[in-house]
């Protein structure tokens, strides 16, 4: 046999001996693999963390560990999980939010470039001792809205109904033991959902209801999203009646919202008429108009929110269009006259100490963004503030003396 015929066989023999006769990719771990790193694992020659840890590798939110929470890693516990809900087939104007989860993750890549310490809140959520992961996306069909909404609810429940990785511990002020806020008395993890159009909040609130019951809601948006289906979209079918302008109407009808302690912020939409506000009142919300920031400032807005919600467990929903399109143009229904990114971040930091059980950011449609990724970076930075508030505030309360 000539050398040219022997060489391929030698190469094949070396390959088989090195790799074995089967391919078990789960056993092929990179050098220095760490399942839950507190910081990027790629380092420079002198051991320092380098920028290539930020822009290389699989893009998860803030370079967090990727855990396949809905499939093979369903037994891995966590404290806070990011999950995508790539759904946008109930929008009224510009579609594209199905690409929001991937866009927000791309915008978050440099959040840990300098370590991730939040200076105003004096916390590094990534080093807070909590196990924070990125669970990828919920599988969502683009062909059947009813089925997709059910997929989102089931996916969110599969994460939320687990027990958290870390114990609640003690109250930082009194040292007393904290007890969970949930209906079943268990300490559940918090889920931060990357939308997706705002319709996803209906199945998310259904999931929240299964653990916490009726919930107070803080809703940052330029629109009310409590419109009756006959007003917003005309409801040509039962499924068309559920869209990104009516989901809070349905959530109220289903008894998911704690009336009187829920509030909108950054509202500046046009209306079909004054009766839209009457309907909004009936849906259980109070309102902060975007223009109020000119008179009461961020401190006044924070006070209104805290006075409305009180000590109740609260769900936080953020539409990126609460930010003015000068700062976040890539959204489905942009409205001028909104808050700046800085103003919204300041207001979110003002929620420190509130019991935010879970949160979302929605309506990010990267196709309309600038080349500088203004909107996706704004969305990621907003969630950095939310994550920091969560890291500083355990989801527990001090047991009342008469219930001990």
mmCIF file with all atom_site columns, C-alpha atoms in Angstrom, residues 124-287:
data_model
loop_
_atom_site.group_PDB
_atom_site.id
_atom_site.type_symbol
_atom_site.label_atom_id
_atom_site.label_alt_id
_atom_site.label_comp_id
_atom_site.label_asym_id
_atom_site.label_entity_id
_atom_site.label_seq_id
_atom_site.pdbx_PDB_ins_code
_atom_site.Cartn_x
_atom_site.Cartn_y
_atom_site.Cartn_z
_atom_site.occupancy
_atom_site.B_iso_or_equiv
_atom_site.pdbx_formal_charge
_atom_site.auth_seq_id
_atom_site.auth_comp_id
_atom_site.auth_asym_id
_atom_site.auth_atom_id
_atom_site.pdbx_PDB_model_num
ATOM 1   C CA . UNK A 1 124 ? -22.888 43.807 43.151 1.00 0.00 ? 124 UNK A CA 1
ATOM 2   C CA . UNK A 1 125 ? -25.817 41.502 42.371 1.00 0.00 ? 125 UNK A CA 1
ATOM 3   C CA . UNK A 1 126 ? -23.494 39.012 40.679 1.00 0.00 ? 126 UNK A CA 1
ATOM 4   C CA . UNK A 1 127 ? -21.467 38.671 43.918 1.00 0.00 ? 127 UNK A CA 1
ATOM 5   C CA . UNK A 1 128 ? -24.403 38.849 46.329 1.00 0.00 ? 128 UNK A CA 1
ATOM 6   C CA . UNK A 1 129 ? -24.293 35.141 47.132 1.00 0.00 ? 129 UNK A CA 1
ATOM 7   C CA . UNK A 1 130 ? -27.418 34.436 45.089 1.00 0.00 ? 130 UNK A CA 1
ATOM 8   C CA . UNK A 1 131 ? -27.395 31.863 42.305 1.00 0.00 ? 131 UNK A CA 1
ATOM 9   C CA . UNK A 1 132 ? -28.404 33.808 39.198 1.00 0.00 ? 132 UNK A CA 1
ATOM 10  C CA . UNK A 1 133 ? -28.729 32.012 35.863 1.00 0.00 ? 133 UNK A CA 1
ATOM 11  C CA . UNK A 1 134 ? -29.934 32.452 32.293 1.00 0.00 ? 134 UNK A CA 1
ATOM 12  C CA . UNK A 1 135 ? -32.423 29.714 31.396 1.00 0.00 ? 135 UNK A CA 1
ATOM 13  C CA . UNK A 1 136 ? -32.576 30.510 27.684 1.00 0.00 ? 136 UNK A CA 1
ATOM 14  C CA . UNK A 1 137 ? -35.995 30.897 26.058 1.00 0.00 ? 137 UNK A CA 1
ATOM 15  C CA . UNK A 1 138 ? -39.410 29.335 26.494 1.00 0.00 ? 138 UNK A CA 1
ATOM 16  C CA . UNK A 1 139 ? -40.309 27.524 23.243 1.00 0.00 ? 139 UNK A CA 1
ATOM 17  C CA . UNK A 1 140 ? -43.050 29.676 21.713 1.00 0.00 ? 140 UNK A CA 1
ATOM 18  C CA . UNK A 1 141 ? -44.922 28.943 18.497 1.00 0.00 ? 141 UNK A CA 1
ATOM 19  C CA . UNK A 1 142 ? -45.461 31.863 16.077 1.00 0.00 ? 142 UNK A CA 1
ATOM 20  C CA . UNK A 1 143 ? -48.471 30.162 14.467 1.00 0.00 ? 143 UNK A CA 1
ATOM 21  C CA . UNK A 1 144 ? -51.105 29.910 17.215 1.00 0.00 ? 144 UNK A CA 1
ATOM 22  C CA . UNK A 1 145 ? -51.492 32.669 19.816 1.00 0.00 ? 145 UNK A CA 1
ATOM 23  C CA . UNK A 1 146 ? -53.679 30.632 22.144 1.00 0.00 ? 146 UNK A CA 1
ATOM 24  C CA . UNK A 1 147 ? -51.149 27.815 22.220 1.00 0.00 ? 147 UNK A CA 1
ATOM 25  C CA . UNK A 1 148 ? -48.220 30.243 22.566 1.00 0.00 ? 148 UNK A CA 1
ATOM 26  C CA . UNK A 1 149 ? -49.788 31.988 25.558 1.00 0.00 ? 149 UNK A CA 1
ATOM 27  C CA . UNK A 1 150 ? -50.273 28.596 27.184 1.00 0.00 ? 150 UNK A CA 1
ATOM 28  C CA . UNK A 1 151 ? -46.631 27.709 26.468 1.00 0.00 ? 151 UNK A CA 1
ATOM 29  C CA . UNK A 1 152 ? -45.460 30.896 28.190 1.00 0.00 ? 152 UNK A CA 1
ATOM 30  C CA . UNK A 1 153 ? -47.623 30.255 31.256 1.00 0.00 ? 153 UNK A CA 1
ATOM 31  C CA . UNK A 1 154 ? -46.449 26.641 31.583 1.00 0.00 ? 154 UNK A CA 1
ATOM 32  C CA . UNK A 1 155 ? -42.797 27.580 31.053 1.00 0.00 ? 155 UNK A CA 1
ATOM 33  C CA . UNK A 1 156 ? -42.921 30.356 33.659 1.00 0.00 ? 156 UNK A CA 1
ATOM 34  C CA . UNK A 1 157 ? -44.718 28.145 36.170 1.00 0.00 ? 157 UNK A CA 1
ATOM 35  C CA . UNK A 1 158 ? -42.123 25.418 35.698 1.00 0.00 ? 158 UNK A CA 1
ATOM 36  C CA . UNK A 1 159 ? -39.502 27.865 36.975 1.00 0.00 ? 159 UNK A CA 1
ATOM 37  C CA . UNK A 1 160 ? -41.485 29.850 39.530 1.00 0.00 ? 160 UNK A CA 1
ATOM 38  C CA . UNK A 1 161 ? -43.055 26.916 41.356 1.00 0.00 ? 161 UNK A CA 1
ATOM 39  C CA . UNK A 1 162 ? -39.685 25.468 42.354 1.00 0.00 ? 162 UNK A CA 1
ATOM 40  C CA . UNK A 1 163 ? -37.974 26.280 45.618 1.00 0.00 ? 163 UNK A CA 1
ATOM 41  C CA . UNK A 1 164 ? -35.144 28.800 45.600 1.00 0.00 ? 164 UNK A CA 1
ATOM 42  C CA . UNK A 1 165 ? -31.518 27.741 46.000 1.00 0.00 ? 165 UNK A CA 1
ATOM 43  C CA . UNK A 1 166 ? -30.684 30.036 48.925 1.00 0.00 ? 166 UNK A CA 1
ATOM 44  C CA . UNK A 1 167 ? -32.527 30.246 52.253 1.00 0.00 ? 167 UNK A CA 1
ATOM 45  C CA . UNK A 1 168 ? -34.212 33.529 53.176 1.00 0.00 ? 168 UNK A CA 1
ATOM 46  C CA . UNK A 1 169 ? -32.094 34.116 56.242 1.00 0.00 ? 169 UNK A CA 1
ATOM 47  C CA . UNK A 1 170 ? -32.753 36.896 58.746 1.00 0.00 ? 170 UNK A CA 1
ATOM 48  C CA . UNK A 1 171 ? -33.986 40.460 58.539 1.00 0.00 ? 171 UNK A CA 1
ATOM 49  C CA . UNK A 1 172 ? -30.995 42.791 58.202 1.00 0.00 ? 172 UNK A CA 1
ATOM 50  C CA . UNK A 1 173 ? -32.436 45.390 60.589 1.00 0.00 ? 173 UNK A CA 1
ATOM 51  C CA . UNK A 1 174 ? -33.825 43.241 63.408 1.00 0.00 ? 174 UNK A CA 1
ATOM 52  C CA . UNK A 1 175 ? -32.004 39.936 62.956 1.00 0.00 ? 175 UNK A CA 1
ATOM 53  C CA . UNK A 1 176 ? -35.321 38.084 63.128 1.00 0.00 ? 176 UNK A CA 1
ATOM 54  C CA . UNK A 1 177 ? -36.035 35.097 60.896 1.00 0.00 ? 177 UNK A CA 1
ATOM 55  C CA . UNK A 1 178 ? -37.842 35.893 57.647 1.00 0.00 ? 178 UNK A CA 1
ATOM 56  C CA . UNK A 1 179 ? -40.795 33.858 56.405 1.00 0.00 ? 179 UNK A CA 1
ATOM 57  C CA . UNK A 1 180 ? -41.756 33.557 52.706 1.00 0.00 ? 180 UNK A CA 1
ATOM 58  C CA . UNK A 1 181 ? -44.434 35.711 51.083 1.00 0.00 ? 181 UNK A CA 1
ATOM 59  C CA . UNK A 1 182 ? -45.889 32.874 49.012 1.00 0.00 ? 182 UNK A CA 1
ATOM 60  C CA . UNK A 1 183 ? -49.230 31.165 49.607 1.00 0.00 ? 183 UNK A CA 1
ATOM 61  C CA . UNK A 1 184 ? -47.613 27.775 50.206 1.00 0.00 ? 184 UNK A CA 1
ATOM 62  C CA . UNK A 1 185 ? -45.044 29.108 52.689 1.00 0.00 ? 185 UNK A CA 1
ATOM 63  C CA . UNK A 1 186 ? -42.094 28.110 50.507 1.00 0.00 ? 186 UNK A CA 1
ATOM 64  C CA . UNK A 1 187 ? -39.249 30.322 49.310 1.00 0.00 ? 187 UNK A CA 1
ATOM 65  C CA . UNK A 1 188 ? -39.631 30.541 45.540 1.00 0.00 ? 188 UNK A CA 1
ATOM 66  C CA . UNK A 1 189 ? -37.124 31.947 43.042 1.00 0.00 ? 189 UNK A CA 1
ATOM 67  C CA . UNK A 1 190 ? -37.668 35.174 41.121 1.00 0.00 ? 190 UNK A CA 1
ATOM 68  C CA . UNK A 1 191 ? -38.040 35.168 37.356 1.00 0.00 ? 191 UNK A CA 1
ATOM 69  C CA . UNK A 1 192 ? -37.044 38.040 35.065 1.00 0.00 ? 192 UNK A CA 1
ATOM 70  C CA . UNK A 1 193 ? -38.657 37.591 31.662 1.00 0.00 ? 193 UNK A CA 1
ATOM 71  C CA . UNK A 1 194 ? -37.272 39.049 28.441 1.00 0.00 ? 194 UNK A CA 1
ATOM 72  C CA . UNK A 1 195 ? -40.105 39.806 25.990 1.00 0.00 ? 195 UNK A CA 1
ATOM 73  C CA . UNK A 1 196 ? -41.689 39.569 23.638 1.00 0.00 ? 196 UNK A CA 1
ATOM 74  C CA . UNK A 1 197 ? -44.648 41.889 23.202 1.00 0.00 ? 197 UNK A CA 1
ATOM 75  C CA . UNK A 1 198 ? -46.619 42.947 26.269 1.00 0.00 ? 198 UNK A CA 1
ATOM 76  C CA . UNK A 1 199 ? -49.278 40.274 25.789 1.00 0.00 ? 199 UNK A CA 1
ATOM 77  C CA . UNK A 1 200 ? -46.920 37.867 27.577 1.00 0.00 ? 200 UNK A CA 1
ATOM 78  C CA . UNK A 1 201 ? -47.777 39.510 30.906 1.00 0.00 ? 201 UNK A CA 1
ATOM 79  C CA . UNK A 1 202 ? -51.198 37.821 30.981 1.00 0.00 ? 202 UNK A CA 1
ATOM 80  C CA . UNK A 1 203 ? -49.749 34.286 31.151 1.00 0.00 ? 203 UNK A CA 1
ATOM 81  C CA . UNK A 1 204 ? -46.992 35.551 33.465 1.00 0.00 ? 204 UNK A CA 1
ATOM 82  C CA . UNK A 1 205 ? -49.559 36.956 35.920 1.00 0.00 ? 205 UNK A CA 1
ATOM 83  C CA . UNK A 1 206 ? -51.466 33.675 35.761 1.00 0.00 ? 206 UNK A CA 1
ATOM 84  C CA . UNK A 1 207 ? -48.246 31.967 36.799 1.00 0.00 ? 207 UNK A CA 1
ATOM 85  C CA . UNK A 1 208 ? -47.596 34.528 39.558 1.00 0.00 ? 208 UNK A CA 1
ATOM 86  C CA . UNK A 1 209 ? -51.143 33.996 40.847 1.00 0.00 ? 209 UNK A CA 1
ATOM 87  C CA . UNK A 1 210 ? -50.452 30.278 41.337 1.00 0.00 ? 210 UNK A CA 1
ATOM 88  C CA . UNK A 1 211 ? -47.751 31.133 43.914 1.00 0.00 ? 211 UNK A CA 1
ATOM 89  C CA . UNK A 1 212 ? -48.720 34.528 45.402 1.00 0.00 ? 212 UNK A CA 1
ATOM 90  C CA . UNK A 1 213 ? -52.434 34.967 44.692 1.00 0.00 ? 213 UNK A CA 1
ATOM 91  C CA . UNK A 1 214 ? -53.665 38.433 43.716 1.00 0.00 ? 214 UNK A CA 1
ATOM 92  C CA . UNK A 1 215 ? -50.650 40.649 43.142 1.00 0.00 ? 215 UNK A CA 1
ATOM 93  C CA . UNK A 1 216 ? -49.957 44.377 43.095 1.00 0.00 ? 216 UNK A CA 1
ATOM 94  C CA . UNK A 1 217 ? -48.453 45.569 39.827 1.00 0.00 ? 217 UNK A CA 1
ATOM 95  C CA . UNK A 1 218 ? -46.026 48.368 38.973 1.00 0.00 ? 218 UNK A CA 1
ATOM 96  C CA . UNK A 1 219 ? -46.332 49.000 35.256 1.00 0.00 ? 219 UNK A CA 1
ATOM 97  C CA . UNK A 1 220 ? -44.018 51.364 33.373 1.00 0.00 ? 220 UNK A CA 1
ATOM 98  C CA . UNK A 1 221 ? -45.440 52.068 29.928 1.00 0.00 ? 221 UNK A CA 1
ATOM 99  C CA . UNK A 1 222 ? -46.545 54.883 27.673 1.00 0.00 ? 222 UNK A CA 1
ATOM 100 C CA . UNK A 1 223 ? -49.890 53.079 27.228 1.00 0.00 ? 223 UNK A CA 1
ATOM 101 C CA . UNK A 1 224 ? -52.588 51.934 29.648 1.00 0.00 ? 224 UNK A CA 1
ATOM 102 C CA . UNK A 1 225 ? -52.958 48.383 28.285 1.00 0.00 ? 225 UNK A CA 1
ATOM 103 C CA . UNK A 1 226 ? -56.275 48.034 30.152 1.00 0.00 ? 226 UNK A CA 1
ATOM 104 C CA . UNK A 1 227 ? -58.436 48.752 27.112 1.00 0.00 ? 227 UNK A CA 1
ATOM 105 C CA . UNK A 1 228 ? -61.583 46.756 26.564 1.00 0.00 ? 228 UNK A CA 1
ATOM 106 C CA . UNK A 1 229 ? -61.211 44.436 23.553 1.00 0.00 ? 229 UNK A CA 1
ATOM 107 C CA . UNK A 1 230 ? -64.112 46.155 21.815 1.00 0.00 ? 230 UNK A CA 1
ATOM 108 C CA . UNK A 1 231 ? -62.118 49.401 21.944 1.00 0.00 ? 231 UNK A CA 1
ATOM 109 C CA . UNK A 1 232 ? -58.616 48.103 21.206 1.00 0.00 ? 232 UNK A CA 1
ATOM 110 C CA . UNK A 1 233 ? -58.664 45.832 18.177 1.00 0.00 ? 233 UNK A CA 1
ATOM 111 C CA . UNK A 1 234 ? -62.396 45.353 17.910 1.00 0.00 ? 234 UNK A CA 1
ATOM 112 C CA . UNK A 1 235 ? -62.247 41.709 19.097 1.00 0.00 ? 235 UNK A CA 1
ATOM 113 C CA . UNK A 1 236 ? -63.074 40.042 15.744 1.00 0.00 ? 236 UNK A CA 1
ATOM 114 C CA . UNK A 1 237 ? -62.432 36.710 17.496 1.00 0.00 ? 237 UNK A CA 1
ATOM 115 C CA . UNK A 1 238 ? -61.922 35.469 21.032 1.00 0.00 ? 238 UNK A CA 1
ATOM 116 C CA . UNK A 1 239 ? -58.205 35.126 20.473 1.00 0.00 ? 239 UNK A CA 1
ATOM 117 C CA . UNK A 1 240 ? -57.837 38.525 18.812 1.00 0.00 ? 240 UNK A CA 1
ATOM 118 C CA . UNK A 1 241 ? -59.408 40.035 21.922 1.00 0.00 ? 241 UNK A CA 1
ATOM 119 C CA . UNK A 1 242 ? -56.211 39.156 23.818 1.00 0.00 ? 242 UNK A CA 1
ATOM 120 C CA . UNK A 1 243 ? -53.430 41.446 22.632 1.00 0.00 ? 243 UNK A CA 1
ATOM 121 C CA . UNK A 1 244 ? -50.768 43.848 23.870 1.00 0.00 ? 244 UNK A CA 1
ATOM 122 C CA . UNK A 1 245 ? -53.346 46.547 24.605 1.00 0.00 ? 245 UNK A CA 1
ATOM 123 C CA . UNK A 1 246 ? -55.904 44.427 26.481 1.00 0.00 ? 246 UNK A CA 1
ATOM 124 C CA . UNK A 1 247 ? -53.964 41.923 28.593 1.00 0.00 ? 247 UNK A CA 1
ATOM 125 C CA . UNK A 1 248 ? -54.382 43.931 31.831 1.00 0.00 ? 248 UNK A CA 1
ATOM 126 C CA . UNK A 1 249 ? -58.131 44.127 31.186 1.00 0.00 ? 249 UNK A CA 1
ATOM 127 C CA . UNK A 1 250 ? -58.239 40.343 31.069 1.00 0.00 ? 250 UNK A CA 1
ATOM 128 C CA . UNK A 1 251 ? -55.912 40.011 34.077 1.00 0.00 ? 251 UNK A CA 1
ATOM 129 C CA . UNK A 1 252 ? -58.318 42.207 36.041 1.00 0.00 ? 252 UNK A CA 1
ATOM 130 C CA . UNK A 1 253 ? -61.330 40.202 34.851 1.00 0.00 ? 253 UNK A CA 1
ATOM 131 C CA . UNK A 1 254 ? -59.594 37.002 35.979 1.00 0.00 ? 254 UNK A CA 1
ATOM 132 C CA . UNK A 1 255 ? -58.902 38.441 39.444 1.00 0.00 ? 255 UNK A CA 1
ATOM 133 C CA . UNK A 1 256 ? -55.128 38.402 39.095 1.00 0.00 ? 256 UNK A CA 1
ATOM 134 C CA . UNK A 1 257 ? -54.500 42.064 40.057 1.00 0.00 ? 257 UNK A CA 1
ATOM 135 C CA . UNK A 1 258 ? -54.713 43.491 43.567 1.00 0.00 ? 258 UNK A CA 1
ATOM 136 C CA . UNK A 1 259 ? -56.952 46.501 42.987 1.00 0.00 ? 259 UNK A CA 1
ATOM 137 C CA . UNK A 1 260 ? -56.051 49.854 44.494 1.00 0.00 ? 260 UNK A CA 1
ATOM 138 C CA . UNK A 1 261 ? -52.391 49.004 45.053 1.00 0.00 ? 261 UNK A CA 1
ATOM 139 C CA . UNK A 1 262 ? -51.328 48.828 41.400 1.00 0.00 ? 262 UNK A CA 1
ATOM 140 C CA . UNK A 1 263 ? -49.983 51.730 39.385 1.00 0.00 ? 263 UNK A CA 1
ATOM 141 C CA . UNK A 1 264 ? -48.907 52.777 35.892 1.00 0.00 ? 264 UNK A CA 1
ATOM 142 C CA . UNK A 1 265 ? -45.927 55.057 35.292 1.00 0.00 ? 265 UNK A CA 1
ATOM 143 C CA . UNK A 1 266 ? -44.833 57.115 32.236 1.00 0.00 ? 266 UNK A CA 1
ATOM 144 C CA . UNK A 1 267 ? -48.338 57.194 30.688 1.00 0.00 ? 267 UNK A CA 1
ATOM 145 C CA . UNK A 1 268 ? -48.663 59.559 27.721 1.00 0.00 ? 268 UNK A CA 1
ATOM 146 C CA . UNK A 1 269 ? -50.913 57.771 25.251 1.00 0.00 ? 269 UNK A CA 1
ATOM 147 C CA . UNK A 1 270 ? -53.830 59.206 23.349 1.00 0.00 ? 270 UNK A CA 1
ATOM 148 C CA . UNK A 1 271 ? -57.220 57.763 24.288 1.00 0.00 ? 271 UNK A CA 1
ATOM 149 C CA . UNK A 1 272 ? -60.423 56.792 22.574 1.00 0.00 ? 272 UNK A CA 1
ATOM 150 C CA . UNK A 1 273 ? -62.006 59.132 25.127 1.00 0.00 ? 273 UNK A CA 1
ATOM 151 C CA . UNK A 1 274 ? -62.070 59.953 28.874 1.00 0.00 ? 274 UNK A CA 1
ATOM 152 C CA . UNK A 1 275 ? -63.952 56.705 29.469 1.00 0.00 ? 275 UNK A CA 1
ATOM 153 C CA . UNK A 1 276 ? -60.660 54.851 28.943 1.00 0.00 ? 276 UNK A CA 1
ATOM 154 C CA . UNK A 1 277 ? -59.518 56.239 32.284 1.00 0.00 ? 277 UNK A CA 1
ATOM 155 C CA . UNK A 1 278 ? -62.774 55.100 33.888 1.00 0.00 ? 278 UNK A CA 1
ATOM 156 C CA . UNK A 1 279 ? -62.104 51.606 32.599 1.00 0.00 ? 279 UNK A CA 1
ATOM 157 C CA . UNK A 1 280 ? -58.523 51.828 33.851 1.00 0.00 ? 280 UNK A CA 1
ATOM 158 C CA . UNK A 1 281 ? -59.812 52.731 37.326 1.00 0.00 ? 281 UNK A CA 1
ATOM 159 C CA . UNK A 1 282 ? -62.106 49.703 37.256 1.00 0.00 ? 282 UNK A CA 1
ATOM 160 C CA . UNK A 1 283 ? -59.125 47.525 36.302 1.00 0.00 ? 283 UNK A CA 1
ATOM 161 C CA . UNK A 1 284 ? -57.476 48.471 39.584 1.00 0.00 ? 284 UNK A CA 1
ATOM 162 C CA . UNK A 1 285 ? -54.764 50.939 38.559 1.00 0.00 ? 285 UNK A CA 1
ATOM 163 C CA . UNK A 1 286 ? -53.689 54.393 39.577 1.00 0.00 ? 286 UNK A CA 1
ATOM 164 C CA . UNK A 1 287 ? -51.674 56.469 37.097 1.00 0.00 ? 287 UNK A CA 1
#
